[in-house]
């Protein structure tokens, strides 16, 4: 039984990795895609921002719509559409078709992630649930942070098409494994739409949503163009660029471990400190961006701080609405991706209007906004009140 559960959770983790990899892996090859399709870097940024916007729109709605359908069928449907979208991406020479092939699967992204997190938690005993969920979250982290350097490395050593083939293979493996090894999962009991939607009546939920939106906008105003920044400001390319992105990816895995400890020790203090930590990273990035060795260290720290941000955001929304965990995870995905869209768009505007060097100021502006909402929630809701809500 335990072996079967472990295999089941592994398959879910691979599926989550494949989906997040399709979303974020593209960041590492944005400059190459801009050249390949002969579009500007800010237009290529639409491949990140429109995907994220679709996830943001679908986050609160699609998991609700699919909540009554056999979960195995839903998992297969989502993975199948991702495989088809990836195949179209490999063979198209038209930028608009590439955009459409990415945006359609994006609407089903939150369905897979929320089901994977819920199913992982319910496939084991209540005591083991956090462990099972954290394994699936590793797929989220790995997809977000390792997808970028892996894709960049494949594109650099072979071609863009081969990098996109990598997305396809991971999703196809998850699809086949789900079909063969995952049992049928009819839904036994479902929370009513009304009981889940009622968390939106609480002001703490909305304050938390805006915090998460601004933190993600602050991160992605810079992170979406990190490959471009390293190429144009630090003047590195090829394998050195891939190595830098691997450093960022590896550091993010450390960041997940650090975040767990910080949130366990003192969650409120960690959340308040976060915007200040990222502002320091951005100031260093601005002043030392042209030096390779300092940049390697800054990228390492940025990777750690980046992952801490993702964990803080997930905690901040789910702690605001603990009575509807699936729906609050959907809200977390929606707010995060709306932040990705906002940040990527603002970063693109700064690049086309000013210069790549100045994207950090977009990030700093969003960090100031996030701090306003963090302090507002802490002022309005003291810990005792928060636990009872």
XYZ file of C-alpha atoms in Angstrom:
389
model
C 0.000 0.000 0.000
C 2.752 2.433 1.004
C 4.763 1.533 -2.127
C 1.728 2.242 -4.283
C 1.173 5.613 -2.571
C 4.835 6.559 -3.053
C 4.603 5.713 -6.772
C 1.348 7.669 -7.012
C 2.885 10.761 -5.378
C 5.970 10.445 -7.610
C 3.732 10.425 -10.729
C 1.875 13.521 -9.465
C 5.223 15.231 -8.786
C 6.451 14.451 -12.346
C 3.159 15.805 -13.734
C 3.450 18.998 -11.687
C 7.100 19.361 -12.773
C 6.104 18.961 -16.454
C 3.371 21.594 -16.226
C 5.457 24.159 -14.301
C 8.397 23.432 -16.590
C 6.238 24.254 -19.631
C 5.229 27.538 -17.961
C 8.588 28.734 -16.631
C 11.185 26.883 -18.757
C 10.503 29.339 -21.558
C 12.095 32.162 -19.474
C 15.583 30.722 -20.125
C 15.156 30.887 -23.916
C 13.248 34.185 -24.331
C 16.188 35.937 -26.094
C 16.614 32.940 -28.460
C 12.865 32.782 -29.165
C 12.806 36.537 -29.891
C 15.553 35.960 -32.522
C 13.975 32.751 -33.866
C 10.536 34.323 -34.439
C 11.984 37.760 -35.266
C 10.030 39.592 -32.548
C 11.186 42.031 -29.829
C 12.197 40.719 -26.381
C 9.181 42.482 -24.819
C 6.844 40.747 -27.339
C 8.534 37.395 -26.583
C 7.735 38.175 -22.913
C 4.052 37.599 -23.814
C 4.862 33.854 -23.805
C 5.356 34.204 -20.034
C 2.827 36.937 -19.194
C -0.155 35.607 -21.213
C 0.377 32.044 -19.912
C 0.410 33.442 -16.374
C -2.662 35.595 -17.056
C -4.585 32.495 -18.220
C -3.576 30.688 -14.991
C -4.658 33.741 -12.975
C -8.107 33.772 -14.610
C -8.503 29.985 -14.271
C -7.089 29.669 -10.717
C -10.278 30.350 -8.758
C -12.756 29.074 -11.404
C -11.503 25.921 -13.162
C -10.804 23.777 -10.021
C -14.401 24.576 -8.933
C -15.829 23.555 -12.335
C -13.922 20.255 -12.425
C -14.453 19.408 -8.739
C -17.180 16.808 -9.389
C -15.437 14.807 -12.164
C -13.370 11.602 -11.705
C -9.913 12.927 -10.833
C -7.979 10.409 -12.946
C -9.899 11.525 -16.063
C -9.207 15.193 -15.263
C -5.465 14.549 -14.718
C -5.264 12.715 -18.083
C -7.211 15.458 -19.881
C -4.885 18.205 -18.578
C -1.665 16.297 -19.359
C -2.981 15.329 -22.828
C -3.695 18.974 -23.706
C -0.230 20.016 -22.460
C 1.396 17.331 -24.663
C -0.565 18.554 -27.740
C 0.267 22.215 -27.012
C 3.969 21.342 -26.689
C 3.960 19.380 -29.987
C 2.426 22.386 -31.799
C 5.095 24.645 -30.193
C 7.899 22.467 -31.625
C 6.694 22.604 -35.218
C 5.215 26.083 -35.624
C 7.100 28.921 -37.304
C 4.353 31.453 -36.475
C 4.651 33.418 -33.210
C 0.868 33.848 -32.816
C 0.294 30.079 -33.131
C 3.054 29.521 -30.525
C 1.216 31.932 -28.165
C -2.127 30.140 -28.676
C -0.502 26.694 -28.165
C 0.789 27.923 -24.785
C -2.269 29.847 -23.571
C -4.929 27.110 -24.132
C -3.212 24.525 -21.822
C -2.548 27.331 -19.291
C -6.278 27.494 -18.454
C -6.088 23.882 -17.171
C -2.833 24.380 -15.209
C -4.558 25.237 -11.841
C -6.867 22.215 -12.173
C -3.917 19.783 -12.215
C -1.962 21.521 -9.435
C -4.906 21.822 -7.010
C -5.978 18.195 -7.645
C -2.380 16.977 -7.207
C -2.027 18.784 -3.844
C -5.422 17.585 -2.580
C -5.031 13.982 -3.782
C -1.499 13.749 -2.323
C -2.851 14.856 1.063
C -5.788 12.402 1.006
C -3.769 9.395 -0.270
C -1.958 9.040 3.079
C -2.870 9.297 6.773
C -3.615 12.759 8.182
C -0.229 12.850 9.986
C 1.661 12.049 6.766
C -0.329 14.546 4.632
C 2.094 17.520 4.963
C 4.986 15.272 3.848
C 3.028 14.067 0.804
C 2.062 17.637 -0.125
C 5.666 18.847 0.269
C 6.810 16.167 -2.222
C 4.346 17.470 -4.810
C 5.476 21.037 -3.996
C 9.017 19.899 -4.874
C 7.665 19.331 -8.409
C 6.368 22.911 -8.391
C 9.752 24.245 -7.215
C 11.773 22.049 -9.579
C 9.569 23.027 -12.525
C 9.865 26.718 -11.702
C 13.586 26.823 -10.984
C 15.262 23.940 -12.808
C 13.110 24.170 -15.935
C 14.803 27.473 -16.845
C 18.474 26.329 -16.793
C 17.688 22.874 -18.266
C 15.787 24.461 -21.180
C 18.488 27.089 -21.657
C 21.185 24.380 -21.690
C 19.310 22.149 -24.203
C 18.589 25.126 -26.495
C 22.212 26.254 -26.311
C 23.742 22.826 -27.045
C 21.142 21.654 -29.608
C 18.171 23.830 -30.687
C 15.030 25.606 -29.455
C 12.925 22.758 -30.903
C 14.824 20.187 -28.786
C 14.246 22.327 -25.665
C 10.510 22.272 -26.378
C 10.692 18.528 -27.037
C 11.951 18.207 -23.436
C 8.668 19.809 -22.191
C 6.710 17.355 -24.361
C 8.572 14.262 -23.107
C 8.105 15.109 -19.398
C 4.358 15.677 -19.863
C 4.020 12.510 -21.995
C 5.809 10.392 -19.331
C 3.404 11.729 -16.671
C 0.421 11.023 -18.974
C 1.451 7.382 -19.639
C 2.319 6.749 -15.960
C -1.041 8.208 -14.854
C -2.912 6.054 -17.370
C -1.167 2.830 -16.267
C -0.551 3.231 -12.524
C -3.106 5.706 -11.147
C -6.399 4.083 -10.037
C -9.805 5.533 -10.939
C -10.686 8.319 -8.476
C -14.394 9.184 -8.462
C -15.241 12.171 -6.248
C -17.010 10.957 -3.070
C -17.842 14.250 -1.355
C -17.389 17.770 -2.593
C -17.554 21.129 -0.844
C -20.350 23.289 -2.227
C -19.355 26.220 -4.431
C -20.960 28.589 -1.902
C -18.967 27.366 1.102
C -15.703 27.726 -0.845
C -16.566 31.134 -2.300
C -17.531 32.505 1.142
C -13.837 33.060 1.996
C -13.958 35.959 -0.498
C -16.253 37.838 1.926
C -13.335 38.271 4.356
C -11.153 41.372 3.971
C -8.071 39.422 5.197
C -8.386 37.228 2.077
C -8.296 40.257 -0.251
C -5.421 41.964 1.602
C -3.462 38.693 1.292
C -4.311 38.349 -2.432
C -2.928 41.842 -3.144
C 0.218 41.108 -1.098
C 0.880 37.968 -3.157
C 0.158 39.765 -6.436
C 2.672 42.529 -5.655
C 5.386 40.173 -4.323
C 5.186 38.097 -7.516
C 5.136 41.215 -9.711
C 8.284 42.389 -7.880
C 10.017 39.045 -8.478
C 9.050 38.590 -12.134
C 9.645 42.184 -13.269
C 13.301 41.135 -12.913
C 13.341 37.319 -13.007
C 11.503 37.020 -16.362
C 14.357 38.947 -17.987
C 17.240 37.498 -15.977
C 18.677 35.701 -19.049
C 18.400 38.961 -21.032
C 19.994 40.941 -18.134
C 22.941 38.527 -17.934
C 23.432 38.686 -21.719
C 23.190 42.468 -22.168
C 24.472 43.902 -18.855
C 26.877 41.220 -17.564
C 27.890 40.275 -21.138
C 27.796 36.503 -20.672
C 26.236 33.976 -23.039
C 26.184 30.308 -24.041
C 27.282 27.774 -21.446
C 28.233 30.468 -18.881
C 24.677 31.817 -19.052
C 23.255 28.292 -18.606
C 25.570 27.775 -15.623
C 24.380 31.039 -14.014
C 20.757 29.923 -14.443
C 21.633 26.519 -12.906
C 23.124 28.391 -9.901
C 19.825 30.287 -9.584
C 17.875 26.998 -9.814
C 20.024 25.174 -7.256
C 19.841 28.142 -4.877
C 16.042 28.084 -5.098
C 15.964 24.523 -3.774
C 18.023 25.732 -0.767
C 15.542 28.625 -0.495
C 12.628 26.193 -0.070
C 14.349 24.540 2.912
C 15.231 27.953 4.427
C 11.647 29.187 3.924
C 10.208 26.185 5.771
C 12.417 26.932 8.766
C 11.720 30.680 8.731
C 7.947 30.248 8.493
C 7.960 27.659 11.292
C 10.086 29.881 13.543
C 8.353 33.253 13.068
C 6.039 33.557 10.084
C 4.942 37.174 10.587
C 8.479 38.514 11.038
C 9.644 36.540 7.943
C 6.871 38.015 5.792
C 7.562 41.608 6.957
C 11.327 41.215 6.358
C 10.903 39.784 2.851
C 10.464 43.013 0.802
C 13.544 44.529 2.506
C 15.682 41.461 1.658
C 14.676 41.547 -2.019
C 15.242 45.339 -2.271
C 18.851 44.782 -1.116
C 19.325 42.096 -3.819
C 17.955 44.463 -6.504
C 20.158 47.389 -5.428
C 23.242 45.116 -5.617
C 22.045 43.837 -9.008
C 21.802 47.414 -10.317
C 25.225 48.573 -9.125
C 27.241 45.378 -9.714
C 25.379 44.004 -12.762
C 28.312 44.374 -15.157
C 30.766 42.335 -13.055
C 30.657 38.555 -13.635
C 31.925 37.238 -10.265
C 29.806 39.529 -8.044
C 26.848 38.683 -10.319
C 27.370 34.948 -9.715
C 27.030 35.595 -5.956
C 24.037 37.931 -6.436
C 22.292 35.324 -8.646
C 22.907 32.707 -5.914
C 21.306 34.952 -3.249
C 18.493 35.960 -5.649
C 17.691 32.245 -6.168
C 17.376 31.669 -2.408
C 15.241 34.803 -1.879
C 13.090 33.930 -4.939
C 12.084 30.535 -3.455
C 11.433 32.017 -0.010
C 8.986 34.398 -1.752
C 6.957 31.526 -3.283
C 6.622 29.811 0.104
C 5.693 33.056 1.873
C 2.968 33.731 -0.709
C 1.449 30.249 -0.375
C 1.466 30.553 3.453
C 0.023 34.097 3.390
C -3.103 33.141 1.397
C -3.778 29.674 2.849
C -3.419 31.055 6.415
C -6.026 33.698 5.532
C -8.569 31.076 4.354
C -7.779 27.723 6.052
C -11.404 26.542 5.874
C -11.262 26.088 2.064
C -7.768 24.687 1.329
C -8.348 23.750 -2.337
C -9.973 27.057 -3.182
C -7.316 29.055 -1.292
C -4.615 27.170 -3.248
C -6.486 28.208 -6.404
C -6.479 31.819 -5.183
C -2.753 31.534 -4.433
C -2.106 30.323 -8.026
C -4.347 33.066 -9.444
C -2.775 35.907 -7.446
C 0.764 34.621 -8.103
C 0.210 34.379 -11.844
C -1.511 37.748 -12.021
C 1.638 39.052 -10.342
C 3.814 37.241 -12.918
C 1.794 38.861 -15.746
C 1.972 42.322 -14.163
C 5.686 42.083 -13.381
C 6.659 40.641 -16.776
C 4.618 43.311 -18.591
C 6.125 46.174 -16.566
C 9.633 44.711 -17.023
C 9.020 44.542 -20.793
C 7.834 48.168 -20.877
C 10.925 49.314 -18.930
C 13.226 47.426 -21.353
C 11.590 48.895 -24.462
C 11.196 52.408 -22.972
C 14.470 52.743 -21.072
C 16.979 49.890 -20.886
C 17.333 46.358 -19.417
C 19.484 47.782 -16.607
C 16.482 49.645 -15.102
C 14.107 46.674 -14.630
C 15.114 46.505 -10.934
C 13.215 49.771 -10.301
C 9.984 48.118 -11.433
C 10.725 45.355 -8.911
C 11.425 47.835 -6.088
C 8.170 49.744 -6.759
C 6.137 46.510 -6.416
C 8.012 45.586 -3.211
C 6.987 48.908 -1.625
C 3.339 48.161 -2.561
C 3.587 44.622 -1.124
C 4.973 45.998 2.162
C 1.973 48.362 2.484
C -0.418 45.357 2.302
C 1.697 43.188 4.634
C 1.684 45.934 7.290
C -2.055 46.510 6.731
C -2.843 42.830 7.414
C -0.568 42.734 10.477
C -2.142 45.928 11.818
C -5.746 44.790 11.231
C -5.355 41.154 12.295
C -3.316 40.300 15.367
C -2.168 36.631 15.705
C -4.974 35.629 18.124
C -7.610 37.026 15.803
C -5.899 35.399 12.807
C -5.934 31.919 14.342
C -9.588 32.160 15.229
C -10.629 33.305 11.716
